Backbone as a chain_set.jsonl record, in Angstrom:
{"seq": "AVSSLLTPFFLGAAAGGVASGRVTADAQPATHAWAHPTPVLFGLLAVAVTALLGAVFLAADARRFDAPDLDGYFRRRALAALGFVSALALTTLAVTHEDAQHVWHGLTHGAGLAFVVVAALSTLATAWLLIRPSGAWSRVTAVGVVASAVIAWGMAQRPYLVPASLTVAEAAGAHTTLRWLGLVTLVAVALITPAVVLLYWLDTHGELEGLTDADLRSSASDEG", "coords": {"N": [[8.81, 67.889, 167.003], [10.464, 70.048, 166.996], [12.783, 68.914, 168.301], [12.928, 67.079, 166.275], [14.639, 68.585, 164.768], [16.808, 70.277, 165.849], [18.233, 67.776, 166.373], [19.109, 66.342, 163.877], [20.468, 69.076, 163.091], [22.397, 69.618, 165.164], [24.015, 67.895, 164.862], [24.897, 67.501, 162.279], [26.686, 70.207, 162.413], [28.696, 69.628, 163.622], [29.831, 67.44, 162.377], [30.876, 69.383, 160.737], [32.454, 70.859, 162.44], [34.648, 69.154, 162.796], [35.44, 68.509, 159.82], [35.831, 71.319, 159.121], [37.852, 71.335, 160.13], [38.612, 72.716, 163.033], [38.218, 71.741, 165.102], [39.8, 70.271, 167.106], [41.822, 67.697, 168.458], [43.047, 68.386, 170.989], [41.881, 70.481, 170.981], [40.276, 73.317, 172.83], [37.1, 73.727, 174.943], [35.39, 75.543, 172.772], [32.774, 78.811, 171.29], [34.335, 79.207, 168.643], [34.523, 77.551, 167.068], [32.488, 75.825, 166.043], [31.069, 78.595, 165.237], [30.793, 78.933, 162.48], [31.001, 79.15, 158.737], [31.406, 76.44, 157.645], [30.491, 74.596, 159.848], [27.55, 75.507, 159.956], [26.172, 74.746, 157.659], [26.212, 71.785, 157.242], [24.768, 71.687, 159.102], [22.46, 72.774, 158.651], [22.035, 71.186, 156.056], [21.973, 68.325, 156.902], [19.463, 68.381, 157.982], [18.191, 68.856, 156.151], [18.331, 67.049, 154.623], [17.376, 64.497, 156.48], [14.899, 65.034, 156.174], [13.931, 64.874, 153.532], [14.868, 61.803, 153.148], [12.589, 61.271, 154.876], [10.036, 61.973, 154.092], [10.343, 61.143, 150.823], [10.562, 58.333, 152.394], [7.69, 58.131, 153.59], [6.201, 58.896, 151.275], [6.305, 56.867, 149.367], [4.611, 54.883, 151.208], [2.969, 55.24, 151.137], [1.794, 54.745, 148.877], [1.857, 52.335, 149.159], [-0.056, 51.862, 150.844], [-2.286, 52.584, 149.23], [-3.358, 54.908, 148.904], [-3.666, 57.676, 147.411], [-3.668, 60.419, 147.646], [-2.465, 61.402, 149.715], [0.489, 60.127, 148.607], [1.382, 61.657, 146.493], [0.906, 64.304, 148.111], [3.398, 63.915, 149.919], [5.028, 63.245, 147.488], [5.764, 65.527, 146.283], [6.727, 67.279, 149.223], [9.074, 65.361, 149.54], [10.078, 66.28, 146.843], [11.022, 69.124, 147.447], [12.465, 68.756, 149.151], [14.188, 67.829, 148.318], [15.376, 69.65, 146.532], [16.025, 71.908, 148.553], [17.97, 70.547, 149.847], [20.491, 70.329, 147.411], [20.372, 72.843, 146.47], [22.178, 72.986, 149.166], [23.533, 71.514, 149.021], [25.339, 73.017, 146.739], [26.242, 74.625, 147.691], [27.637, 74.055, 149.914], [30.076, 72.896, 148.791], [31.243, 74.999, 147.645], [31.793, 77.011, 149.829], [33.391, 75.274, 151.242], [35.508, 75.533, 149.687], [37.328, 77.542, 150.936], [36.85, 77.368, 153.545], [37.292, 75.273, 154.353], [39.552, 73.897, 152.917], [41.422, 71.361, 153.364], [39.34, 69.412, 152.326], [37.55, 70.357, 150.191], [39.546, 69.998, 148.487], [39.436, 67.048, 148.808], [37.13, 66.064, 147.737], [36.874, 66.899, 144.914], [38.952, 66.035, 143.743], [40.176, 62.285, 142.649], [38.872, 59.555, 144.772], [36.888, 60.676, 146.328], [35.702, 62.643, 144.672], [34.259, 60.585, 142.808], [32.561, 59.602, 144.244], [30.872, 62.128, 144.509], [29.515, 62.483, 142.298], [28.538, 60.22, 141.553], [26.462, 60.949, 143.659], [25.308, 62.908, 142.254], [24.157, 61.785, 140.246], [21.84, 59.906, 141.304], [21.094, 61.965, 142.402], [19.362, 63.142, 140.67], [18.337, 61.106, 139.633], [16.285, 60.211, 141.879], [14.895, 62.727, 141.823], [13.668, 62.388, 139.071], [12.2, 60.203, 139.22], [10.514, 60.904, 141.696], [8.51, 62.014, 140.505], [7.529, 60.649, 138.935], [4.076, 59.018, 139.429], [4.58, 56.159, 139.985], [6.644, 55.57, 141.012], [9.079, 53.726, 142.485], [11.119, 53.102, 143.639], [12.423, 55.099, 144.611], [12.807, 55.267, 147.466], [15.537, 53.674, 147.281], [17.192, 54.822, 145.841], [17.349, 57.726, 146.994], [18.061, 57.055, 149.156], [20.873, 56.387, 148.539], [21.53, 58.554, 147.393], [22.167, 59.368, 150.338], [23.939, 58.288, 151.287], [26.377, 58.002, 149.35], [27.494, 61.025, 149.04], [27.67, 60.834, 152.027], [30.02, 59.147, 151.901], [31.631, 60.392, 150.423], [32.372, 62.817, 151.44], [33.818, 61.444, 153.603], [36.257, 59.986, 151.98], [37.142, 62.311, 151.203], [38.388, 63.404, 153.163], [40.144, 61.367, 154.098], [43.768, 61.453, 154.548], [42.773, 62.119, 157.129], [41.465, 62.158, 160.473], [40.814, 64.116, 161.679], [41.08, 67.137, 159.477], [44.1, 67.638, 158.582], [45.338, 67.718, 161.098], [45.039, 65.33, 162.834], [45.299, 61.927, 162.096], [43.48, 58.933, 161.243], [45.496, 56.341, 161.637], [46.651, 57.83, 163.598], [44.426, 57.944, 165.62], [43.334, 55.381, 165.527], [43.266, 53.202, 167.78], [44.67, 49.923, 170.065], [46.458, 47.374, 168.137], [45.251, 45.092, 168.403], [42.632, 45.59, 169.942], [41.229, 46.221, 168.45], [41.1, 44.109, 166.119], [39.633, 42.564, 167.979], [37.509, 44.59, 168.327], [36.289, 44.356, 165.168], [35.608, 41.421, 164.885], [33.831, 41.068, 166.934], [32.207, 42.459, 164.859], [31.653, 42.25, 162.873], [30.704, 39.247, 163.445], [28.043, 40.206, 164.488], [27.168, 41.652, 162.114], [26.483, 39.59, 160.761], [24.544, 38.323, 162.073], [22.527, 39.701, 162.551], [21.795, 40.996, 160.52], [20.525, 39.731, 158.924], [17.736, 38.853, 159.806], [16.789, 41.71, 160.164], [16.469, 42.446, 157.468], [14.838, 40.349, 156.22], [12.833, 41.304, 158.55], [11.959, 44.304, 157.22], [11.103, 43.414, 154.866], [8.637, 41.471, 155.259], [7.363, 43.9, 156.169], [7.503, 45.779, 154.211], [5.634, 43.859, 151.988], [3.076, 43.873, 153.534], [2.548, 41.882, 155.173], [2.771, 42.04, 158.596], [0.793, 43.569, 159.055], [-1.522, 44.663, 161.096], [-3.681, 42.803, 163.167], [-7.501, 43.094, 162.747], [-10.601, 43.174, 164.106], [-12.007, 41.223, 163.453], [-10.804, 39.15, 162.743], [-9.435, 38.487, 165.058], [-11.779, 37.497, 166.564], [-11.82, 35.32, 165.008], [-10.108, 34.372, 165.232], [-10.778, 33.723, 168.028], [-12.644, 31.592, 167.984], [-11.694, 29.695, 166.467], [-9.66, 28.893, 168.118], [-11.333, 27.759, 170.039]], "CA": [[8.909, 68.911, 165.961], [11.241, 70.756, 167.448], [13.64, 67.788, 168.549], [13.521, 66.753, 165.408], [14.642, 69.405, 163.867], [17.79, 70.078, 166.654], [18.993, 66.38, 166.19], [19.765, 66.619, 163.227], [21.508, 70.147, 162.817], [23.732, 69.933, 165.624], [25.267, 66.371, 164.668], [25.565, 67.858, 161.195], [27.677, 71.022, 162.95], [29.561, 69.096, 164.475], [30.404, 67.203, 161.566], [31.353, 70.196, 159.669], [33.545, 71.482, 162.891], [35.262, 68.287, 162.54], [35.922, 68.604, 158.323], [36.753, 72.266, 158.634], [39.529, 71.319, 161.161], [39.14, 73.488, 163.777], [38.008, 70.727, 166.436], [40.786, 69.24, 167.414], [41.712, 66.923, 169.682], [43.45, 69.467, 171.827], [41.062, 72.125, 171.313], [39.506, 73.598, 174.41], [35.672, 74.215, 174.233], [34.518, 77.491, 172.162], [32.278, 79.15, 170.27], [35.242, 79.485, 167.311], [35.12, 75.798, 166.171], [31.157, 76.239, 165.107], [30.212, 79.804, 164.09], [31.392, 79.169, 160.81], [29.783, 78.472, 157.6], [30.649, 74.874, 157.072], [29.133, 73.631, 160.505], [26.147, 76.051, 160.282], [25.885, 74.583, 156.227], [26.345, 71.317, 157.071], [23.717, 71.396, 159.61], [21.136, 72.512, 157.791], [22.307, 69.849, 155.493], [21.647, 66.901, 157.386], [18.515, 68.86, 157.946], [17.379, 69.086, 155.068], [18.552, 64.859, 154.265], [16.246, 63.409, 156.818], [13.142, 65.661, 155.807], [14.382, 63.994, 152.526], [14.231, 60.869, 153.387], [11.338, 60.795, 155.233], [9.17, 62.211, 152.696], [10.207, 59.378, 150.338], [9.75, 57.064, 152.63], [6.28, 58.124, 153.377], [5.433, 58.949, 149.697], [6.531, 55.186, 149.225], [4.021, 53.737, 152.219], [1.035, 55.939, 151.399], [1.539, 53.985, 147.718], [1.422, 51.062, 149.491], [-1.835, 51.689, 151.593], [-3.851, 52.946, 148.368], [-3.547, 56.318, 149.105], [-2.697, 58.655, 146.035], [-3.619, 61.866, 147.977], [-1.1, 61.419, 150.43], [1.417, 59.84, 148.036], [0.979, 62.905, 145.953], [1.727, 65.471, 149.309], [4.828, 63.83, 150.129], [6.39, 63.299, 146.717], [6.123, 67.221, 146.964], [7.637, 67.936, 150.004], [10.449, 64.841, 149.568], [11.332, 67.143, 146.078], [11.004, 70.546, 147.797], [13.211, 68.907, 150.072], [15.824, 66.971, 147.155], [15.973, 71.232, 145.863], [17.518, 72.481, 149.354], [19.639, 69.158, 149.589], [20.719, 70.039, 145.943], [21.124, 74.392, 146.743], [22.711, 73.872, 150.044], [25.881, 70.425, 148.644], [26.595, 72.865, 146.095], [26.634, 76.395, 148.707], [28.644, 73.781, 151.07], [30.683, 73.039, 148.105], [31.243, 76.257, 147.42], [32.534, 77.465, 150.978], [34.543, 74.521, 151.136], [36.963, 76.171, 149.127], [37.836, 78.453, 151.272], [36.948, 77.39, 154.923], [37.777, 73.728, 154.558], [40.533, 73.712, 151.74], [41.497, 69.853, 152.456], [37.654, 68.579, 152.549], [37.179, 70.56, 148.944], [40.354, 69.254, 147.475], [39.175, 65.937, 148.296], [35.639, 66.307, 147.143], [37.088, 67.793, 143.516], [39.61, 64.831, 143.178], [39.932, 61.173, 143.186], [37.54, 58.974, 145.011], [35.838, 61.737, 146.507], [35.009, 63.074, 143.173], [33.71, 59.772, 141.979], [31.207, 59.224, 145.022], [30.175, 62.953, 144.875], [29.43, 62.625, 140.846], [27.353, 59.61, 141.935], [25.068, 61.644, 144.114], [24.325, 64.352, 141.801], [23.108, 61.091, 139.482], [21.138, 59.577, 142.331], [20.183, 62.966, 143.381], [18.609, 63.027, 139.135], [17.246, 59.474, 139.907], [15.437, 60.901, 142.654], [13.726, 63.404, 140.777], [12.959, 62.082, 137.969], [11.352, 58.872, 140.281], [9.258, 61.568, 142.381], [8.052, 63.176, 139.67], [6.642, 59.868, 138.519], [3.702, 58.177, 140.715], [4.983, 54.547, 140.404], [8.551, 55.438, 141.559], [8.834, 52.619, 143.813], [12.634, 52.753, 143.588], [12.688, 56.2, 144.953], [13.181, 54.642, 148.728], [16.753, 53.268, 146.603], [17.985, 56.38, 145.073], [17.522, 59.055, 147.802], [18.86, 56.341, 150.452], [22.132, 56.451, 147.45], [22.075, 60.285, 147.656], [22.842, 59.933, 150.795], [25.078, 57.158, 151.219], [26.966, 58.847, 148.474], [27.556, 61.846, 149.682], [28.746, 60.761, 153.102], [31.587, 58.761, 151.497], [32.308, 61.251, 149.226], [33.075, 63.167, 152.331], [34.885, 60.131, 153.992], [37.25, 59.818, 150.764], [37.474, 63.497, 150.616], [38.947, 63.708, 154.636], [41.284, 60.755, 153.983], [43.638, 59.812, 155.746], [42.897, 62.348, 158.516], [40.38, 61.816, 161.031], [40.382, 65.844, 161.577], [41.991, 67.346, 158.917], [45.021, 68.247, 158.806], [45.868, 67.496, 162.647], [44.654, 64.163, 163.131], [44.85, 61.076, 160.663], [42.788, 57.343, 161.04], [46.158, 55.592, 162.556], [46.989, 58.253, 165.767], [43.402, 58.048, 166.316], [43.333, 54.707, 166.496], [43.159, 52.004, 169.111], [45.58, 48.964, 170.252], [45.537, 46.148, 166.989], [44.626, 43.449, 169.499], [41.343, 45.659, 169.989], [40.613, 46.427, 167.06], [40.881, 43.219, 165.781], [37.97, 41.622, 168.627], [36.145, 45.216, 167.337], [36.282, 43.842, 164.214], [35.678, 40.463, 164.663], [32.294, 41.464, 167.117], [31.176, 43.683, 164.304], [31.653, 40.722, 161.754], [29.446, 38.687, 164.348], [27.027, 41.264, 165.284], [26.181, 41.606, 160.905], [25.875, 38.296, 160.226], [23.551, 37.494, 163.053], [21.295, 41.156, 162.582], [21.327, 41.743, 159.336], [19.104, 38.714, 157.687], [16.588, 39.479, 160.476], [15.967, 42.944, 159.892], [15.91, 42.469, 156.018], [13.357, 39.925, 156.713], [11.832, 42.482, 159.14], [11.448, 45.457, 156.703], [10.573, 42.315, 153.602], [7.51, 41.769, 155.731], [6.735, 44.797, 156.56], [6.764, 46.263, 152.987], [4.656, 43.099, 151.827], [1.474, 44.036, 154.293], [2.713, 40.93, 156.258], [2.587, 42.446, 159.878], [-0.759, 44.576, 159.238], [-2.095, 44.626, 162.805], [-4.947, 41.81, 163.321], [-9.168, 43.239, 162.84], [-11.423, 42.606, 165.291], [-12.614, 40.204, 162.569], [-9.38, 38.393, 162.937], [-9.19, 38.229, 166.231], [-13.091, 37.238, 166.505], [-12.422, 34.216, 164.254], [-8.677, 33.185, 166.006], [-11.123, 32.75, 168.925], [-13.867, 30.422, 167.415], [-10.793, 28.609, 165.72], [-9.446, 28.35, 169.573], [-12.653, 27.564, 171.049]], "C": [[10.762, 69.579, 166.146], [12.566, 69.85, 167.324], [14.21, 66.921, 167.301], [14.413, 67.56, 164.224], [16.542, 69.806, 164.296], [18.853, 69.331, 166.582], [20.141, 67.214, 165.487], [21.246, 68.009, 163.263], [22.785, 70.021, 163.612], [24.894, 68.514, 165.187], [25.803, 66.666, 163.018], [26.954, 69.219, 161.547], [28.216, 70.541, 163.467], [30.309, 68.114, 164.007], [31.227, 68.213, 160.54], [32.357, 70.695, 160.759], [34.745, 70.936, 162.129], [36.317, 68.168, 161.4], [36.608, 70.277, 158.08], [38.452, 72.196, 159.501], [39.678, 71.746, 161.912], [38.859, 73.413, 165.304], [38.985, 69.519, 166.415], [41.417, 68.712, 168.701], [42.453, 67.726, 170.453], [42.578, 70.589, 172.255], [40.562, 72.123, 172.477], [37.996, 74.108, 173.725], [35.342, 75.805, 173.959], [34.104, 77.064, 170.662], [32.679, 78.926, 168.32], [35.503, 78.482, 166.56], [33.632, 75.692, 165.875], [30.401, 77.317, 164.687], [30.564, 80.26, 163.158], [30.424, 78.768, 159.916], [29.786, 77.051, 157.644], [30.025, 74.35, 157.773], [27.763, 74.177, 160.583], [25.364, 75.308, 158.771], [25.501, 72.912, 155.999], [25.435, 70.705, 158.013], [22.312, 71.563, 158.974], [20.768, 71.87, 156.451], [22.072, 68.796, 155.758], [20.279, 67.511, 158.13], [16.937, 68.263, 156.731], [17.675, 67.292, 154.013], [17.543, 64.105, 155.052], [14.972, 63.756, 156.575], [13.443, 65.051, 154.592], [13.831, 62.744, 152.494], [13.241, 60.757, 154.284], [10.406, 61.049, 155.046], [9.165, 61.188, 151.382], [10.021, 58.428, 150.822], [7.82, 56.297, 152.895], [5.484, 58.232, 152.447], [5.351, 57.178, 149.489], [5.607, 54.422, 149.94], [2.92, 54.097, 151.992], [1.04, 55.172, 150.24], [1.601, 52.698, 147.84], [0.451, 50.557, 150.166], [-2.919, 52.105, 150.506], [-4.13, 54.26, 148.901], [-2.773, 57.333, 148.229], [-2.613, 60.756, 146.604], [-2.495, 61.882, 149.012], [0.294, 60.981, 149.92], [1.672, 61.495, 147.321], [1.749, 64.004, 147.265], [3.125, 65.221, 149.611], [5.952, 63.526, 149.471], [6.565, 65.013, 146.598], [6.833, 68.243, 147.512], [9.044, 67.026, 149.996], [11.006, 65.775, 147.783], [11.379, 68.617, 146.31], [12.516, 69.84, 148.717], [14.397, 68.578, 149.191], [16.01, 68.531, 146.682], [15.978, 71.756, 146.81], [18.353, 71.247, 149.982], [20.552, 69.823, 148.244], [21.449, 71.666, 146.179], [22.53, 74.216, 147.949], [24.097, 72.903, 149.768], [25.816, 71.654, 148.302], [26.824, 74.198, 147.064], [27.474, 75.771, 149.514], [30.266, 73.444, 150.336], [31.918, 74.262, 148.14], [32.422, 76.455, 148.542], [33.688, 76.315, 151.551], [36.088, 74.652, 150.774], [37.97, 77.217, 149.945], [38.017, 78.086, 153.208], [37.357, 75.801, 155.564], [38.511, 72.9, 153.458], [40.876, 71.651, 151.594], [40.34, 69.14, 151.955], [37.696, 69.01, 150.893], [38.333, 70.159, 148.003], [40.083, 67.557, 147.384], [37.774, 65.672, 147.698], [35.763, 66.611, 145.436], [37.814, 66.454, 143.094], [39.563, 63.577, 143.715], [37.994, 60.586, 143.439], [36.186, 60.044, 145.352], [34.588, 62.606, 145.573], [33.603, 62.142, 142.215], [32.337, 59.79, 142.775], [30.232, 60.85, 144.918], [29.283, 63.437, 143.285], [28.123, 60.838, 141.123], [25.687, 59.762, 142.839], [24.534, 62.681, 143.509], [23.859, 63.104, 141.368], [22.185, 60.353, 140.553], [20.281, 60.56, 142.571], [18.742, 63.197, 141.312], [17.604, 61.67, 139.263], [16.297, 59.667, 140.42], [14.231, 61.81, 142.18], [12.968, 63.344, 139.934], [11.704, 60.77, 138.507], [10.298, 59.626, 141.029], [8.248, 62.026, 141.991], [6.671, 62.012, 139.189], [5.107, 58.586, 139.385], [4.166, 56.854, 141.187], [6.213, 54.47, 140.501], [9.053, 54.668, 142.994], [10.248, 52.59, 143.862], [13.351, 54.108, 143.941], [13.432, 56.233, 146.276], [15.083, 54.294, 148.276], [17.848, 54.099, 146.498], [18.117, 57.233, 146.291], [18.136, 58.657, 149.257], [20.723, 56.252, 149.685], [22.779, 57.858, 147.167], [22.998, 61.024, 148.639], [24.3, 59.023, 151.444], [26.169, 57.773, 150.505], [28.454, 60.093, 148.952], [28.302, 62.005, 151.543], [30.117, 60.194, 152.909], [32.387, 58.988, 150.569], [32.822, 61.931, 150.408], [33.769, 61.873, 153.633], [35.823, 60.24, 153.49], [37.791, 61.112, 151.083], [38.695, 64.22, 152.069], [40.394, 62.549, 154.496], [42.87, 61.344, 153.844], [43.328, 60.339, 156.924], [41.537, 62.383, 158.861], [39.403, 63.42, 161.3], [41.444, 66.422, 160.74], [43.348, 68.092, 158.848], [46.283, 68.691, 160.563], [45.965, 66.063, 162.788], [44.855, 63.076, 162.434], [44.194, 59.577, 161.979], [44.133, 56.956, 161.666], [46.467, 56.329, 163.542], [46.096, 57.968, 165.932], [43.443, 56.763, 166.786], [43.614, 53.489, 167.522], [43.948, 50.892, 169.318], [44.911, 48.176, 169.129], [44.947, 45.413, 167.75], [42.839, 44.161, 169.595], [40.93, 45.776, 169.452], [40.697, 45.451, 166.16], [39.478, 42.502, 166.544], [37.117, 42.921, 167.787], [35.568, 44.383, 166.141], [35.488, 42.273, 164.143], [34.096, 39.732, 165.283], [31.517, 42.16, 166.178], [30.764, 42.679, 163.323], [30.14, 39.752, 162.08], [27.939, 39.569, 164.216], [25.965, 40.858, 163.618], [25.38, 40.758, 160.61], [24.772, 37.895, 161.234], [22.183, 38.858, 163.025], [20.78, 41.211, 161.877], [20.13, 40.763, 158.199], [17.948, 38.915, 158.868], [15.871, 40.59, 160.257], [16.564, 43.571, 158.432], [15.159, 41.776, 156.057], [11.927, 40.915, 157.381], [11.001, 43.758, 157.928], [11.064, 44.726, 155.169], [9.422, 42.26, 153.747], [6.739, 42.478, 155.798], [6.339, 45.623, 155.058], [6.13, 45.853, 151.85], [3.206, 43.551, 152.379], [1.497, 43.196, 154.961], [2.931, 40.855, 157.628], [1.847, 43.253, 159.581], [-1.053, 43.906, 160.94], [-3.17, 44.129, 162.659], [-6.464, 43.391, 163.476], [-9.474, 42.721, 163.705], [-12.481, 41.483, 164.906], [-12.016, 39.361, 162.771], [-9.318, 38.05, 164.308], [-10.762, 37.117, 166.733], [-12.387, 35.515, 166.036], [-11.053, 33.641, 164.526], [-9.459, 32.452, 167.008], [-11.661, 31.282, 169.046], [-12.713, 29.139, 167.258], [-10.322, 27.482, 167.364], [-9.956, 27.402, 170.311], [-13.268, 25.847, 170.603]], "O": [[11.804, 69.465, 165.501], [13.337, 70.01, 166.378], [15.282, 66.33, 167.179], [14.731, 67.166, 163.101], [17.43, 69.702, 163.449], [20.026, 69.696, 166.652], [21.091, 67.95, 165.752], [22.463, 67.883, 163.401], [23.915, 70.194, 163.156], [26.114, 68.354, 165.242], [26.848, 66.196, 162.569], [28.038, 69.139, 160.969], [28.506, 71.305, 164.388], [31.269, 67.693, 164.651], [32.057, 67.833, 159.714], [33.38, 71.081, 160.194], [35.515, 71.486, 161.342], [37.508, 67.897, 161.552], [37.496, 70.562, 157.276], [39.555, 72.739, 159.443], [40.855, 71.656, 162.26], [39.018, 74.188, 166.246], [38.976, 68.379, 165.951], [41.46, 69.304, 169.779], [41.92, 66.899, 171.192], [42.497, 71.294, 173.261], [40.387, 71.106, 173.149], [37.738, 74.606, 172.629], [35.14, 76.798, 174.658], [34.359, 76.276, 169.751], [32.001, 78.685, 167.321], [36.347, 78.367, 165.672], [33.725, 75.106, 164.797], [29.383, 77.245, 163.999], [30.71, 81.433, 162.812], [29.346, 78.22, 160.139], [28.762, 76.369, 157.677], [29.094, 73.648, 157.376], [26.865, 73.545, 161.14], [24.134, 75.294, 158.714], [24.798, 72.538, 155.06], [25.199, 69.498, 157.964], [21.382, 70.768, 158.839], [19.688, 71.92, 155.863], [21.897, 68.04, 154.803], [20.064, 66.842, 159.141], [15.812, 67.782, 156.599], [17.174, 66.792, 153.006], [16.89, 63.203, 154.528], [14.019, 62.989, 156.709], [12.722, 64.067, 154.759], [12.728, 62.45, 152.033], [13.074, 59.547, 154.433], [9.537, 60.494, 155.718], [8.17, 60.567, 151.007], [9.452, 57.507, 150.236], [7.161, 55.274, 152.712], [4.311, 57.859, 152.479], [4.327, 56.495, 149.496], [5.534, 53.251, 149.57], [1.906, 53.556, 152.434], [-0.019, 54.548, 150.309], [1.449, 51.918, 146.899], [0.06, 49.392, 150.239], [-4.131, 52.034, 150.711], [-5.251, 54.546, 149.321], [-1.599, 57.691, 148.326], [-1.987, 61.75, 146.236], [-1.567, 62.66, 148.787], [1.273, 61.325, 150.581], [2.238, 62.359, 147.99], [2.927, 64.36, 147.259], [3.969, 66.117, 149.586], [7.114, 63.437, 149.866], [7.631, 65.553, 146.891], [7.318, 69.297, 147.1], [10.085, 67.591, 150.332], [12.212, 65.88, 147.563], [11.766, 69.34, 145.391], [13.522, 70.538, 148.839], [15.501, 69.08, 149.4], [17.191, 68.654, 146.357], [15.914, 72.909, 146.382], [19.422, 71.38, 150.578], [21.724, 69.517, 148.464], [22.666, 71.845, 146.12], [23.563, 74.882, 147.885], [25.257, 73.189, 150.066], [26.184, 72.28, 149.297], [27.939, 74.702, 146.93], [28.265, 76.535, 150.067], [31.336, 73.607, 150.923], [33.077, 74.284, 148.554], [33.611, 76.193, 148.36], [34.687, 76.615, 152.205], [37.175, 74.242, 151.18], [39.1, 77.57, 149.608], [38.951, 78.42, 153.937], [37.601, 75.375, 156.693], [38.293, 71.736, 153.122], [40.752, 70.889, 150.636], [40.499, 68.245, 151.125], [37.879, 68.04, 150.158], [38.095, 69.997, 146.806], [40.34, 66.86, 146.403], [37.727, 64.629, 147.046], [34.742, 66.539, 144.752], [37.335, 65.797, 142.17], [39.128, 63.378, 144.85], [36.875, 60.797, 142.97], [35.056, 60.159, 144.878], [33.415, 62.967, 145.669], [32.662, 62.493, 141.503], [31.242, 59.942, 142.232], [29.035, 60.819, 145.203], [28.6, 64.454, 143.163], [26.966, 60.769, 140.707], [24.581, 59.224, 142.807], [23.572, 63.329, 143.921], [22.861, 62.865, 142.049], [21.198, 60.474, 139.828], [19.095, 60.415, 142.865], [17.523, 63.345, 141.236], [16.418, 61.475, 138.996], [15.247, 59.446, 139.816], [13.016, 61.612, 142.188], [11.887, 63.919, 139.804], [10.554, 60.638, 138.087], [9.181, 59.11, 141.069], [7.267, 62.403, 142.633], [5.464, 62.233, 139.096], [5.383, 57.459, 139.794], [4.187, 56.453, 142.351], [6.888, 53.499, 140.161], [9.285, 55.056, 144.139], [10.526, 51.51, 144.385], [14.538, 54.315, 143.69], [14.429, 56.938, 146.428], [15.893, 54.751, 149.082], [19.005, 54.075, 146.918], [19.297, 57.437, 146.579], [18.538, 59.391, 150.161], [21.674, 56.055, 150.442], [23.92, 58.211, 146.867], [23.157, 62.241, 148.541], [25.378, 59.379, 151.919], [27.064, 58.128, 151.271], [29.675, 60.02, 149.093], [29.047, 62.838, 152.06], [31.129, 60.562, 153.505], [33.32, 58.393, 150.029], [34.01, 61.637, 150.535], [34.114, 62.39, 154.695], [36.715, 60.634, 154.242], [39.008, 61.113, 151.269], [39.499, 65.148, 151.984], [41.529, 62.93, 154.781], [43.081, 61.745, 152.7], [43.417, 59.607, 157.91], [40.6, 62.552, 158.08], [38.222, 63.758, 161.218], [42.616, 66.305, 161.099], [43.39, 69.284, 159.152], [47.248, 69.382, 160.89], [47.101, 65.597, 162.864], [44.125, 63.4, 161.497], [44.472, 59.417, 163.167], [43.98, 57.404, 162.803], [46.636, 55.709, 164.592], [46.281, 57.215, 166.889], [43.547, 56.55, 167.994], [44.805, 53.233, 167.696], [44.101, 50.569, 168.14], [43.705, 48.072, 168.906], [43.778, 45.162, 167.458], [41.888, 43.413, 169.364], [39.752, 45.463, 169.619], [40.307, 45.87, 165.07], [38.521, 42.027, 165.933], [36.309, 42.673, 166.892], [34.477, 43.817, 166.208], [34.732, 42.108, 163.185], [33.43, 38.785, 164.866], [30.36, 42.493, 166.431], [29.596, 42.387, 163.067], [29.095, 39.578, 161.453], [26.897, 39.127, 163.731], [24.88, 40.284, 163.535], [24.186, 40.792, 160.312], [24.116, 36.906, 160.905], [21.063, 38.713, 163.514], [19.564, 41.406, 161.886], [19.372, 40.999, 157.258], [16.956, 39.312, 158.257], [14.645, 40.629, 160.156], [16.98, 44.713, 158.238], [14.122, 42.42, 155.902], [10.771, 41.143, 157.023], [9.794, 43.993, 157.858], [10.723, 45.514, 154.286], [8.714, 42.743, 152.864], [5.547, 42.228, 155.614], [5.203, 46.012, 154.783], [5.9, 46.59, 150.891], [2.251, 43.559, 151.602], [0.538, 43.215, 155.732], [3.274, 39.759, 158.07], [2.386, 44.279, 159.995], [-0.742, 42.888, 161.558], [-3.951, 44.813, 161.998], [-6.33, 44.404, 164.162], [-8.825, 41.819, 164.234], [-13.388, 40.987, 165.574], [-12.701, 38.394, 163.102], [-9.032, 36.862, 164.451], [-10.569, 36.008, 167.231], [-12.541, 34.597, 166.842], [-10.798, 32.512, 164.107], [-9.338, 31.243, 167.206], [-11.374, 30.304, 169.736], [-12.79, 28.008, 167.738], [-10.46, 26.297, 167.667], [-9.431, 26.522, 170.992], [-14.252, 25.376, 171.173]]}, "num_chains": 1, "name": "protein.A"}
């Protein structure tokens, strides 16, 4: 339980340190880069997001296994986590105005703002679906909240990898390396994605349920 809290927190804090522009390519290790509002809020937001996704997916599984008591329990947890995510997101947006001005400008203009709006709409859709016991699409909208927020952050930072000090182009590897990396990535996606989608479909449709004692006995008798 402790590791499940610490891992997303420090992952978010690392992202927040980069977004604030304090973590640069030539910066020396120091607490100065992390002991600021943006890294801390990014860390708390990462914890709230993981709690949201976990509760939403567990509620969906509870419905699939016809456990209405667990469905209600996890939907309440998901709604509470969604409230924390919304509050932390608004607070983070306000804090970046002073602590990470480049990111704040990107989140309130252009493509970054568009994905912020998508994240807000996905949040409302998730809340509406979680209130309904049959909200089967809540997993999709919850993932949409997180994906839109991450993409909004990426759009807000462009063209920088580290705001105001290191662009993506400056940090990129050699063109030959990038071409081969892109090719290998495409091949991996083409080979792995269909298998993962099939596995997920089989699991969510109950095709991968464990065998019972009766099933095992039946298989043994058939083989005999």
